[in-house]
Amino acid sequence: MQPPQELSLNDIDGIPNTQSYLEIACDRDILDLMRQLPMIAGNDGGQFTMTDLIYEIKLWPFVKQAWSEIDGGPGIAGRVLQMAKVYKKAEADLEDLTGDTRRLPRVIDLPSFIEIYTTKGLP
């Protein structure tokens, strides 16, 4: 993987969306997070905001750690249960360390989860 390109504010105006910008400007870790967002980027009772994205970015290292600690069962059902446990632990660990909490309950987009699980894999 090549190092990120240097960007100026003028360059950002030509980038059509946030994901394209992050693919140019960010490291592998943020790219992995962005690939997972379609399945987690939903809120129960409100829109997904920049505050929510910042929370997800802060949460991501805790999610990766929890994935390495919590085993999942076979198949989609086993992985959905694993994901629920992973996020519960990751959110608790982030809150313990920083006091940050999720603004609204998260909604899993099951079709996106299945697509990511079957095509890209989970962390």
mmCIF file of C-alpha atoms in Angstrom:
data_model
loop_
_atom_site.group_PDB
_atom_site.id
_atom_site.type_symbol
_atom_site.label_atom_id
_atom_site.label_comp_id
_atom_site.label_asym_id
_atom_site.label_seq_id
_atom_site.Cartn_x
_atom_site.Cartn_y
_atom_site.Cartn_z
ATOM 1 C CA MET A 1 0.000 0.000 0.000
ATOM 2 C CA GLN A 2 1.282 3.440 -0.893
ATOM 3 C CA PRO A 3 1.445 6.232 1.661
ATOM 4 C CA PRO A 4 -1.445 8.712 1.608
ATOM 5 C CA GLN A 5 -1.156 11.566 -0.840
ATOM 6 C CA GLU A 6 -0.728 15.076 0.482
ATOM 7 C CA LEU A 7 -3.956 17.073 0.087
ATOM 8 C CA SER A 8 -4.645 20.770 0.275
ATOM 9 C CA LEU A 9 -8.005 22.374 0.978
ATOM 10 C CA ASN A 10 -8.284 23.142 -2.748
ATOM 11 C CA ASP A 11 -7.996 19.434 -3.529
ATOM 12 C CA ILE A 12 -10.823 18.539 -1.147
ATOM 13 C CA ASP A 13 -13.338 20.624 -3.113
ATOM 14 C CA GLY A 14 -12.856 18.324 -6.093
ATOM 15 C CA ILE A 15 -13.621 15.155 -4.144
ATOM 16 C CA PRO A 16 -17.300 14.232 -4.471
ATOM 17 C CA ASN A 17 -17.882 12.522 -1.133
ATOM 18 C CA THR A 18 -16.395 11.748 2.233
ATOM 19 C CA GLN A 19 -15.518 8.150 1.443
ATOM 20 C CA SER A 20 -13.513 9.218 -1.614
ATOM 21 C CA TYR A 21 -11.660 11.760 0.505
ATOM 22 C CA LEU A 22 -10.912 9.213 3.198
ATOM 23 C CA GLU A 23 -9.671 6.702 0.622
ATOM 24 C CA ILE A 24 -7.073 9.261 -0.457
ATOM 25 C CA ALA A 25 -6.207 10.838 2.875
ATOM 26 C CA CYS A 26 -6.515 8.098 5.477
ATOM 27 C CA ASP A 27 -4.646 5.053 6.554
ATOM 28 C CA ARG A 28 -5.737 1.431 6.234
ATOM 29 C CA ASP A 29 -7.440 1.433 9.629
ATOM 30 C CA ILE A 30 -9.873 4.210 8.689
ATOM 31 C CA LEU A 31 -10.540 2.549 5.332
ATOM 32 C CA ASP A 32 -11.478 -0.663 7.128
ATOM 33 C CA LEU A 33 -13.858 1.324 9.335
ATOM 34 C CA MET A 34 -15.463 3.009 6.325
ATOM 35 C CA ARG A 35 -16.053 -0.375 4.680
ATOM 36 C CA GLN A 36 -17.934 -1.530 7.790
ATOM 37 C CA LEU A 37 -20.059 1.629 8.152
ATOM 38 C CA PRO A 38 -22.879 0.618 5.791
ATOM 39 C CA MET A 39 -23.906 -2.090 8.214
ATOM 40 C CA ILE A 40 -23.602 0.026 11.370
ATOM 41 C CA ALA A 41 -24.381 3.543 10.165
ATOM 42 C CA GLY A 42 -27.961 3.620 11.269
ATOM 43 C CA ASN A 43 -29.546 5.121 14.339
ATOM 44 C CA ASP A 44 -32.781 4.180 16.012
ATOM 45 C CA GLY A 45 -34.719 7.430 16.225
ATOM 46 C CA GLY A 46 -32.544 9.855 14.279
ATOM 47 C CA GLN A 47 -30.210 10.546 11.402
ATOM 48 C CA PHE A 48 -26.577 9.473 11.368
ATOM 49 C CA THR A 49 -24.608 12.671 12.016
ATOM 50 C CA MET A 50 -20.985 13.798 11.997
ATOM 51 C CA THR A 51 -21.034 13.343 15.791
ATOM 52 C CA ASP A 52 -22.016 9.716 15.213
ATOM 53 C CA LEU A 53 -19.209 9.264 12.673
ATOM 54 C CA ILE A 54 -16.676 10.682 15.140
ATOM 55 C CA TYR A 55 -17.962 8.262 17.775
ATOM 56 C CA GLU A 56 -17.582 5.342 15.323
ATOM 57 C CA ILE A 57 -14.010 6.430 14.560
ATOM 58 C CA LYS A 58 -13.164 6.551 18.269
ATOM 59 C CA LEU A 59 -14.880 3.192 18.784
ATOM 60 C CA TRP A 60 -13.088 1.392 15.936
ATOM 61 C CA PRO A 61 -9.898 0.377 17.839
ATOM 62 C CA PHE A 62 -12.094 -1.079 20.592
ATOM 63 C CA VAL A 63 -14.154 -2.967 17.990
ATOM 64 C CA LYS A 64 -11.021 -4.471 16.464
ATOM 65 C CA GLN A 65 -9.785 -5.533 19.897
ATOM 66 C CA ALA A 66 -13.152 -7.067 20.792
ATOM 67 C CA TRP A 67 -13.265 -8.981 17.465
ATOM 68 C CA SER A 68 -9.983 -10.609 18.433
ATOM 69 C CA GLU A 69 -11.331 -11.589 21.869
ATOM 70 C CA ILE A 70 -14.895 -12.745 21.150
ATOM 71 C CA ASP A 71 -15.425 -15.899 19.121
ATOM 72 C CA GLY A 72 -18.318 -16.250 16.723
ATOM 73 C CA GLY A 73 -20.416 -19.222 15.774
ATOM 74 C CA PRO A 74 -20.702 -20.572 12.252
ATOM 75 C CA GLY A 75 -22.818 -18.904 9.599
ATOM 76 C CA ILE A 76 -24.551 -15.569 9.434
ATOM 77 C CA ALA A 77 -26.548 -16.028 12.641
ATOM 78 C CA GLY A 78 -23.394 -16.823 14.601
ATOM 79 C CA ARG A 79 -21.610 -13.787 13.175
ATOM 80 C CA VAL A 80 -24.540 -11.434 13.893
ATOM 81 C CA LEU A 81 -24.512 -12.611 17.518
ATOM 82 C CA GLN A 82 -20.737 -12.153 17.625
ATOM 83 C CA MET A 83 -21.085 -8.636 16.227
ATOM 84 C CA ALA A 84 -23.670 -7.727 18.865
ATOM 85 C CA LYS A 85 -21.333 -8.943 21.619
ATOM 86 C CA VAL A 86 -18.338 -7.200 20.046
ATOM 87 C CA TYR A 87 -20.068 -3.838 19.881
ATOM 88 C CA LYS A 88 -21.455 -4.163 23.398
ATOM 89 C CA LYS A 89 -17.950 -4.814 24.755
ATOM 90 C CA ALA A 90 -16.306 -2.161 22.574
ATOM 91 C CA GLU A 91 -18.814 0.494 23.622
ATOM 92 C CA ALA A 92 -18.381 -0.391 27.302
ATOM 93 C CA ASP A 93 -14.577 -0.263 26.995
ATOM 94 C CA LEU A 94 -14.685 3.116 25.211
ATOM 95 C CA GLU A 95 -17.053 4.520 27.823
ATOM 96 C CA ASP A 96 -14.850 3.239 30.664
ATOM 97 C CA LEU A 97 -11.791 4.912 29.151
ATOM 98 C CA THR A 98 -13.246 8.183 27.846
ATOM 99 C CA GLY A 99 -16.796 8.567 29.136
ATOM 100 C CA ASP A 100 -18.066 8.743 25.525
ATOM 101 C CA THR A 101 -21.390 7.050 24.847
ATOM 102 C CA ARG A 102 -23.420 6.391 21.736
ATOM 103 C CA ARG A 103 -25.887 9.226 21.072
ATOM 104 C CA LEU A 104 -28.688 6.964 19.839
ATOM 105 C CA PRO A 105 -29.043 3.179 19.759
ATOM 106 C CA ARG A 106 -27.390 1.665 16.694
ATOM 107 C CA VAL A 107 -29.362 -0.238 14.080
ATOM 108 C CA ILE A 108 -27.696 -3.029 12.104
ATOM 109 C CA ASP A 109 -28.483 -3.035 8.390
ATOM 110 C CA LEU A 110 -28.763 -6.806 7.909
ATOM 111 C CA PRO A 111 -28.545 -6.790 4.075
ATOM 112 C CA SER A 112 -25.347 -4.705 4.269
ATOM 113 C CA PHE A 113 -23.999 -6.998 6.988
ATOM 114 C CA ILE A 114 -24.607 -10.065 4.787
ATOM 115 C CA GLU A 115 -22.955 -8.388 1.801
ATOM 116 C CA ILE A 116 -19.899 -7.365 3.813
ATOM 117 C CA TYR A 117 -19.712 -10.784 5.506
ATOM 118 C CA THR A 118 -19.877 -12.667 2.190
ATOM 119 C CA THR A 119 -17.752 -10.373 0.004
ATOM 120 C CA LYS A 120 -15.249 -8.468 2.142
ATOM 121 C CA GLY A 121 -15.179 -10.344 5.405
ATOM 122 C CA LEU A 122 -15.384 -9.011 8.929
ATOM 123 C CA PRO A 123 -12.447 -7.547 10.859
#
